[in-house]
CSV table of C-alpha atoms in Angstrom, one decimal:
chain,number,residue,atom,x,y,z
B,1,MET,CA,-17.4,-11.1,-15.5
B,2,GLU,CA,-17.6,-7.3,-17.1
B,3,LEU,CA,-17.1,-4.0,-14.0
B,4,SER,CA,-21.3,-2.5,-14.0
B,5,SER,CA,-21.8,0.7,-15.2
B,6,ILE,CA,-23.3,1.2,-12.1
B,7,ASN,CA,-20.2,-0.2,-9.5
B,8,LYS,CA,-18.4,1.9,-11.6
B,9,LEU,CA,-20.1,5.2,-10.1
B,10,ARG,CA,-20.2,3.1,-6.1
B,11,ILE,CA,-16.2,3.2,-6.5
B,12,ALA,CA,-16.0,6.6,-8.1
B,13,ALA,CA,-18.1,7.8,-5.5
B,14,VAL,CA,-15.9,5.8,-3.0
B,15,ALA,CA,-12.8,7.2,-3.9
B,16,ALA,CA,-13.9,10.4,-3.9
B,17,LEU,CA,-15.6,10.5,-0.7
B,18,GLY,CA,-11.7,9.7,0.7
B,19,ILE,CA,-10.1,11.3,-1.3
B,20,VAL,CA,-12.2,14.5,-0.5
B,21,VAL,CA,-12.8,13.7,3.1
B,22,LEU,CA,-9.5,12.6,3.9
B,23,GLY,CA,-7.2,13.6,1.1
B,24,LEU,CA,-7.9,17.4,1.0
B,25,LEU,CA,-9.8,18.4,4.1
B,26,ALA,CA,-7.6,16.3,6.4
B,27,TRP,CA,-4.3,17.3,5.2
B,28,PRO,CA,-4.1,19.9,7.6
B,29,LEU,CA,-3.6,17.5,9.9
B,30,ALA,CA,-1.0,15.7,8.4
B,31,ALA,CA,0.7,18.5,6.3
B,32,PRO,CA,4.3,19.1,7.2
B,33,VAL,CA,5.1,22.4,8.2
B,34,ASP,CA,8.3,23.0,5.9
B,35,PRO,CA,6.0,22.3,2.2
B,36,LEU,CA,8.4,20.8,0.7
B,37,ALA,CA,9.4,17.9,3.0
B,38,PRO,CA,7.8,14.6,3.4
B,39,VAL,CA,4.7,13.3,5.5
B,40,ARG,CA,5.9,11.8,8.2
B,41,ALA,CA,3.9,9.8,11.1
B,42,TRP,CA,5.4,11.6,14.2
B,43,SER,CA,4.6,14.5,12.8
B,44,ILE,CA,1.1,14.1,13.4
B,45,GLY,CA,0.9,14.2,17.2
B,46,PRO,CA,-1.2,12.0,19.8
B,47,SER,CA,-4.4,14.4,19.4
B,48,GLY,CA,-3.9,13.9,14.9
B,49,THR,CA,-4.5,10.0,15.2
B,50,LEU,CA,-6.6,10.0,17.0
B,51,ALA,CA,-8.8,12.3,15.1
B,52,LEU,CA,-7.6,10.3,11.9
B,53,LEU,CA,-8.9,6.4,13.1
B,54,VAL,CA,-11.8,8.4,14.0
B,55,LEU,CA,-12.0,9.5,10.1
B,56,ALA,CA,-10.9,6.3,8.6
B,57,PHE,CA,-13.0,4.3,10.4
B,58,GLY,CA,-16.4,6.5,9.3
B,59,LEU,CA,-14.9,6.7,5.9
B,60,GLY,CA,-14.9,2.9,5.8
B,61,PHE,CA,-18.9,2.8,8.0
B,62,VAL,CA,-19.5,5.3,5.7
B,63,GLY,CA,-18.1,3.9,2.6
B,64,TYR,CA,-20.0,0.9,2.6
B,65,PHE,CA,-23.6,2.0,2.9
B,66,ILE,CA,-22.9,4.5,-0.4
B,67,ALA,CA,-21.0,0.6,-2.1
B,68,TRP,CA,-23.4,-1.6,-0.5
B,69,PRO,CA,-24.9,-4.6,-2.5
B,70,HIS,CA,-21.1,-4.4,-2.7
B,71,GLY,CA,-19.9,-2.2,0.6
B,72,ARG,CA,-17.7,-5.3,1.6
B,73,GLU,CA,-15.3,-4.7,-1.5
B,74,ILE,CA,-15.8,-1.6,-2.5
B,75,GLY,CA,-16.8,0.1,1.0
B,76,ILE,CA,-12.5,-0.7,1.7
B,77,LEU,CA,-10.9,2.0,-0.8
B,78,ALA,CA,-11.5,5.1,1.0
B,79,VAL,CA,-9.1,6.1,3.4
B,80,PRO,CA,-6.4,4.1,0.7
B,81,PHE,CA,-7.9,6.7,-1.3
B,82,GLY,CA,-7.7,9.1,0.0
B,83,LEU,CA,-4.3,8.6,1.5
B,84,THR,CA,-2.8,7.9,-2.1
B,85,ILE,CA,-3.1,12.4,-1.9
B,86,TRP,CA,-1.4,12.6,1.3
B,87,ALA,CA,1.4,10.1,-1.0
B,88,GLY,CA,1.1,12.2,-3.9
B,89,ARG,CA,1.4,15.6,-2.3
B,90,SER,CA,4.2,14.6,0.0
B,91,GLY,CA,7.0,16.2,-0.5
B,92,PRO,CA,10.6,13.2,-2.0
B,93,MET,CA,12.3,10.8,0.2
B,94,ARG,CA,15.5,12.7,-0.7
B,95,VAL,CA,14.6,15.5,1.1
B,96,LEU,CA,15.8,13.9,4.3
B,97,MET,CA,18.5,12.8,3.2
B,98,GLN,CA,19.7,15.8,1.8
B,99,ALA,CA,19.1,17.3,5.4
B,100,TYR,CA,20.7,13.5,6.8
B,101,ARG,CA,23.9,13.9,6.0
B,102,GLU,CA,26.3,12.0,8.7
B,103,PRO,CA,25.9,8.8,8.3
B,104,ALA,CA,25.1,8.4,12.8
B,105,GLU,CA,22.0,10.7,11.1
B,106,ARG,CA,20.9,8.3,8.6
B,107,GLU,CA,20.9,5.4,10.3
B,108,ALA,CA,19.1,7.3,12.8
B,109,LEU,CA,16.6,7.8,10.2
B,110,ALA,CA,16.3,5.3,8.5
B,111,SER,CA,15.6,3.2,12.2
B,112,SER,CA,13.1,6.4,12.9
B,113,LEU,CA,11.3,5.5,9.5
B,114,ARG,CA,11.1,1.8,10.1
B,115,PHE,CA,8.5,1.1,11.3
B,116,GLU,CA,6.5,3.8,10.1
B,117,PRO,CA,4.9,2.1,8.1
B,118,ILE,CA,2.1,0.2,10.5
B,119,TYR,CA,0.8,3.4,11.3
B,120,TRP,CA,-0.2,4.0,8.1
B,121,LEU,CA,-1.5,0.4,7.8
B,122,LEU,CA,-3.5,1.0,11.2
B,123,LEU,CA,-5.4,3.9,9.3
B,124,VAL,CA,-5.8,1.4,6.3
B,125,ALA,CA,-7.8,-1.4,9.2
B,126,ALA,CA,-9.4,1.4,11.2
B,127,GLY,CA,-11.0,1.7,7.8
B,128,PHE,CA,-11.7,-1.8,7.0
B,129,ALA,CA,-13.6,-1.9,10.8
B,130,GLY,CA,-16.0,0.6,10.0
B,131,VAL,CA,-16.8,-1.5,6.6
B,132,LEU,CA,-16.9,-4.6,8.7
B,133,LEU,CA,-19.2,-2.8,11.5
B,134,ALA,CA,-21.6,-1.9,8.7
B,135,GLN,CA,-21.8,-5.0,7.5
B,136,TYR,CA,-22.2,-6.8,11.1
B,137,MET,CA,-25.4,-4.2,11.9
B,138,ARG,CA,-26.6,-5.6,8.8
B,139,SER,CA,-28.4,-8.6,8.4
B,140,PRO,CA,-25.5,-12.1,7.4
B,141,SER,CA,-27.9,-12.2,4.6
B,142,ALA,CA,-26.1,-8.8,3.7
B,143,GLN,CA,-23.1,-10.1,3.2
B,144,PRO,CA,-21.5,-10.5,-0.6
B,145,VAL,CA,-21.6,-13.9,-2.3
B,146,GLU,CA,-18.3,-13.7,-4.1
B,147,GLU,CA,-16.4,-12.1,-0.2
B,148,PRO,CA,-12.3,-12.8,-0.4
B,149,ALA,CA,-11.8,-15.6,2.3
B,150,THR,CA,-8.9,-17.3,4.1
B,151,PRO,CA,-9.7,-21.2,2.6
B,152,ASN,CA,-9.7,-24.2,4.8
B,153,ARG,CA,-6.5,-26.4,5.6
B,154,PRO,CA,-6.7,-29.1,7.6
B,155,GLY,CA,-4.0,-29.2,10.7
B,156,GLY,CA,-1.4,-25.4,10.1
B,157,GLY,CA,-1.1,-25.2,6.6
B,158,ILE,CA,-3.4,-22.5,6.4
B,159,TYR,CA,-0.5,-20.6,9.1
B,160,VAL,CA,2.0,-21.9,6.6
B,161,THR,CA,0.6,-20.6,3.7
B,162,VAL,CA,-0.6,-17.3,5.0
B,163,ALA,CA,3.6,-17.0,6.2
B,164,LEU,CA,4.9,-18.0,2.5
B,165,ALA,CA,2.6,-16.0,0.9
B,166,VAL,CA,2.9,-12.7,2.8
B,167,ALA,CA,7.0,-13.7,2.4
B,168,GLY,CA,6.5,-13.6,-1.3
B,169,THR,CA,5.2,-10.5,-1.9
B,170,VAL,CA,6.8,-8.9,0.3
B,171,LEU,CA,10.2,-10.5,-1.7
B,172,ILE,CA,8.4,-10.3,-5.4
B,173,ALA,CA,7.5,-6.7,-4.3
B,174,ASN,CA,10.5,-5.1,-3.4
B,175,PHE,CA,12.9,-6.7,-6.5
B,176,LEU,CA,9.1,-4.8,-8.7
B,177,LEU,CA,9.3,-1.7,-6.4
B,178,GLY,CA,13.9,-2.4,-7.7
B,179,VAL,CA,12.0,-2.8,-11.2
B,180,PHE,CA,9.7,0.7,-11.7
B,181,ALA,CA,10.6,2.7,-9.5
B,182,GLN,CA,13.4,3.7,-11.4
B,183,ASP,CA,14.2,7.6,-12.5
B,184,VAL,CA,16.4,8.9,-15.9
B,185,ALA,CA,19.7,6.5,-15.4
B,186,THR,CA,22.8,8.5,-16.5
B,187,SER,CA,24.7,5.4,-17.0
B,188,ARG,CA,24.2,2.7,-16.1
B,189,ASN,CA,26.8,2.3,-12.4
B,190,MET,CA,25.1,5.0,-11.1
B,191,ALA,CA,23.6,4.0,-7.8
B,192,PRO,CA,19.1,4.7,-8.1
B,193,THR,CA,18.5,8.3,-7.7
B,194,GLN,CA,14.6,9.8,-6.5
B,195,PRO,CA,12.0,8.2,-9.3
B,196,PRO,CA,9.1,10.8,-10.1
B,197,VAL,CA,6.0,10.6,-7.9
B,198,GLY,CA,4.4,9.9,-10.5
B,199,GLN,CA,6.8,6.7,-11.1
B,200,ILE,CA,6.4,5.8,-8.0
B,201,LEU,CA,2.7,5.7,-7.6
B,202,PHE,CA,2.8,4.1,-10.5
B,203,ALA,CA,5.9,1.7,-9.1
B,204,VAL,CA,3.8,0.7,-5.7
B,205,VAL,CA,0.7,-1.0,-7.8
B,206,ALA,CA,2.0,-1.8,-10.0
B,207,ALA,CA,4.6,-4.0,-7.9
B,208,PHE,CA,1.2,-5.1,-5.6
B,209,ALA,CA,-1.4,-5.9,-8.0
B,210,THR,CA,1.3,-8.5,-9.3
B,211,THR,CA,1.8,-9.9,-6.1
B,212,ALA,CA,-1.2,-9.7,-5.4
B,213,PHE,CA,-2.5,-11.2,-8.7
B,214,LEU,CA,0.2,-14.6,-7.9
B,215,VAL,CA,-0.5,-15.8,-3.8
B,216,LYS,CA,-4.7,-15.5,-5.2
B,217,LYS,CA,-3.8,-17.5,-8.1
B,218,LEU,CA,-0.7,-19.9,-6.7
B,219,THR,CA,-2.6,-19.9,-2.9
B,220,ASP,CA,-6.5,-18.6,-3.0
B,221,LEU,CA,-5.9,-16.6,-0.4
B,222,SER,CA,-7.5,-12.6,-0.4
B,223,TYR,CA,-5.7,-9.3,-0.7
B,224,LEU,CA,-4.6,-8.9,2.7
B,225,TRP,CA,-2.0,-10.3,2.8
B,226,PRO,CA,-0.6,-8.1,0.6
B,227,ALA,CA,-2.4,-5.0,1.5
B,228,LEU,CA,0.1,-6.4,5.0
B,229,ALA,CA,2.9,-6.9,4.2
B,230,SER,CA,3.0,-3.8,2.6
B,231,ALA,CA,4.2,-2.9,6.1
B,232,LEU,CA,7.2,-4.9,6.2
B,233,VAL,CA,8.8,-4.0,2.9
B,234,LEU,CA,10.6,-1.2,3.5
B,235,GLY,CA,11.7,-2.9,6.7
B,236,PHE,CA,13.6,-5.8,4.4
B,237,ALA,CA,14.8,-3.5,2.4
B,238,GLN,CA,16.8,-1.7,4.8
B,239,ALA,CA,17.9,-4.9,6.7
B,240,PHE,CA,19.7,-6.1,3.2
B,241,TYR,CA,20.3,-2.6,1.1
B,242,ASP,CA,20.7,-0.1,4.4
B,243,GLY,CA,23.0,-1.3,6.4
B,244,ALA,CA,25.8,0.9,8.9
B,245,GLN,CA,28.6,-0.2,6.3
B,246,ILE,CA,26.5,0.6,3.4
B,247,LEU,CA,24.5,3.9,4.6
B,248,ARG,CA,28.3,5.6,6.0
B,249,GLN,CA,29.2,4.7,2.1
B,250,PHE,CA,26.6,7.1,0.5
B,251,ALA,CA,26.7,9.2,3.0
B,252,GLU,CA,30.7,9.3,2.3
B,253,THR,CA,30.7,9.4,-1.8
B,254,ARG,CA,28.0,9.3,-3.0
B,255,PRO,CA,25.0,12.4,-3.5
B,256,ALA,CA,21.4,12.6,-0.6
B,257,THR,CA,19.7,11.8,-4.3
B,258,SER,CA,21.2,8.4,-4.7
B,259,PHE,CA,19.9,4.5,-3.0
B,260,PRO,CA,21.0,1.5,-2.4
B,261,HIS,CA,18.4,0.4,-3.9
B,262,SER,CA,15.0,2.2,-5.3
B,263,THR,CA,12.6,1.0,-2.7
B,264,LEU,CA,14.1,2.6,0.6
B,265,ALA,CA,13.8,6.0,-2.4
B,266,ILE,CA,10.0,5.7,-1.0
B,267,LEU,CA,7.7,6.4,1.5
B,268,PRO,CA,5.9,4.7,4.4
B,269,VAL,CA,2.9,6.6,3.6
B,270,GLN,CA,3.8,6.3,-0.3
B,271,LEU,CA,4.0,1.8,-0.2
B,272,VAL,CA,1.4,0.9,2.4
B,273,PRO,CA,-1.5,3.2,0.1
B,274,LEU,CA,-0.7,2.6,-2.7
B,275,GLY,CA,0.4,-1.0,-1.7
B,276,THR,CA,-3.2,-1.8,-0.3
B,277,LEU,CA,-5.5,-0.6,-4.3
B,278,GLY,CA,-2.7,-2.7,-5.7
B,279,SER,CA,-3.2,-5.6,-3.2
B,280,ILE,CA,-7.7,-4.9,-4.1
B,281,LEU,CA,-6.7,-4.9,-7.6
B,282,GLY,CA,-4.3,-7.5,-8.2
B,283,TYR,CA,-6.8,-10.0,-6.2
B,284,TRP,CA,-9.8,-8.8,-8.7
B,285,LEU,CA,-7.3,-8.9,-11.3
B,286,ALA,CA,-7.1,-13.2,-10.8
B,287,VAL,CA,-10.9,-13.5,-10.1
B,288,ARG,CA,-11.8,-11.7,-12.9
B,289,TYR,CA,-9.3,-13.9,-14.9
B,290,ASP,CA,-11.2,-17.0,-13.4
B,291,TRP,CA,-13.5,-16.1,-14.6
B,292,TRP,CA,-12.5,-15.1,-17.7
B,293,ARG,CA,-10.8,-18.6,-18.4
B,294,LYS,CA,-13.8,-20.5,-17.0
B,295,HIS,CA,-16.3,-19.0,-18.8
B,296,GLU,CA,-15.0,-17.3,-21.9
B,297,ALA,CA,-11.7,-19.4,-22.8
B,298,VAL,CA,-13.6,-22.8,-23.7
B,299,GLY,CA,-15.6,-20.7,-26.1
């Protein structure tokens, strides 16, 4: 089960569509006034948000037809790839930490960040909705044979399985982000500091690719649930590592570039799009691994 050249071109075309239209042309809608500041959802405004939702929906819709007959699997990549450009262009979290030095200010900052991943998840979901509409406009026979699906289980077992998959993704991804999203440590006892953006991009994709691979192998669920869990990781990290007492301690004794946990150094605009791409990658790696074991390992 190798990725054919034509499918590689389809992926490249959909990725380029998202990068150019959303990542570059729509950048002024999200660009902070201070070029060194992070990209924040609250600074976009209602009109900008509506424009982005429509644009994300259109990208998913067009991406489906660009990648047809595999638009269901590939078209959903347009929006995450576009938002990844914003994730790379955004200023780091440490800029916010340096601007809000007092404990009360840090608490307010944490509260404002807690639900922001949902905003970016809505943009990703809008692109997915565009793909679904495009799929619906074609005949049902145009649906791909190997479409990711949620397996049927008797009773309420599927709900328990989904809940465990989401919870497991949050736990494992948070742990792996603490391992992968590391700056160069100056001493063993030093708290995590702001990782460079390239390290963050790698860490988020690798963490969610790993969790999505495990979710597929252990529960046979699709990438949708690990992608959904990407919006919950920051809130989990704040609940366990960013309480009021810890915030006060860090504000009074540590420099603004230090964080109680590496996950807290990652912006929501970086967590959700890259987490979605990692989830899709991990799912298809698991599919590829299963195919390899079935068809090639025997030989």
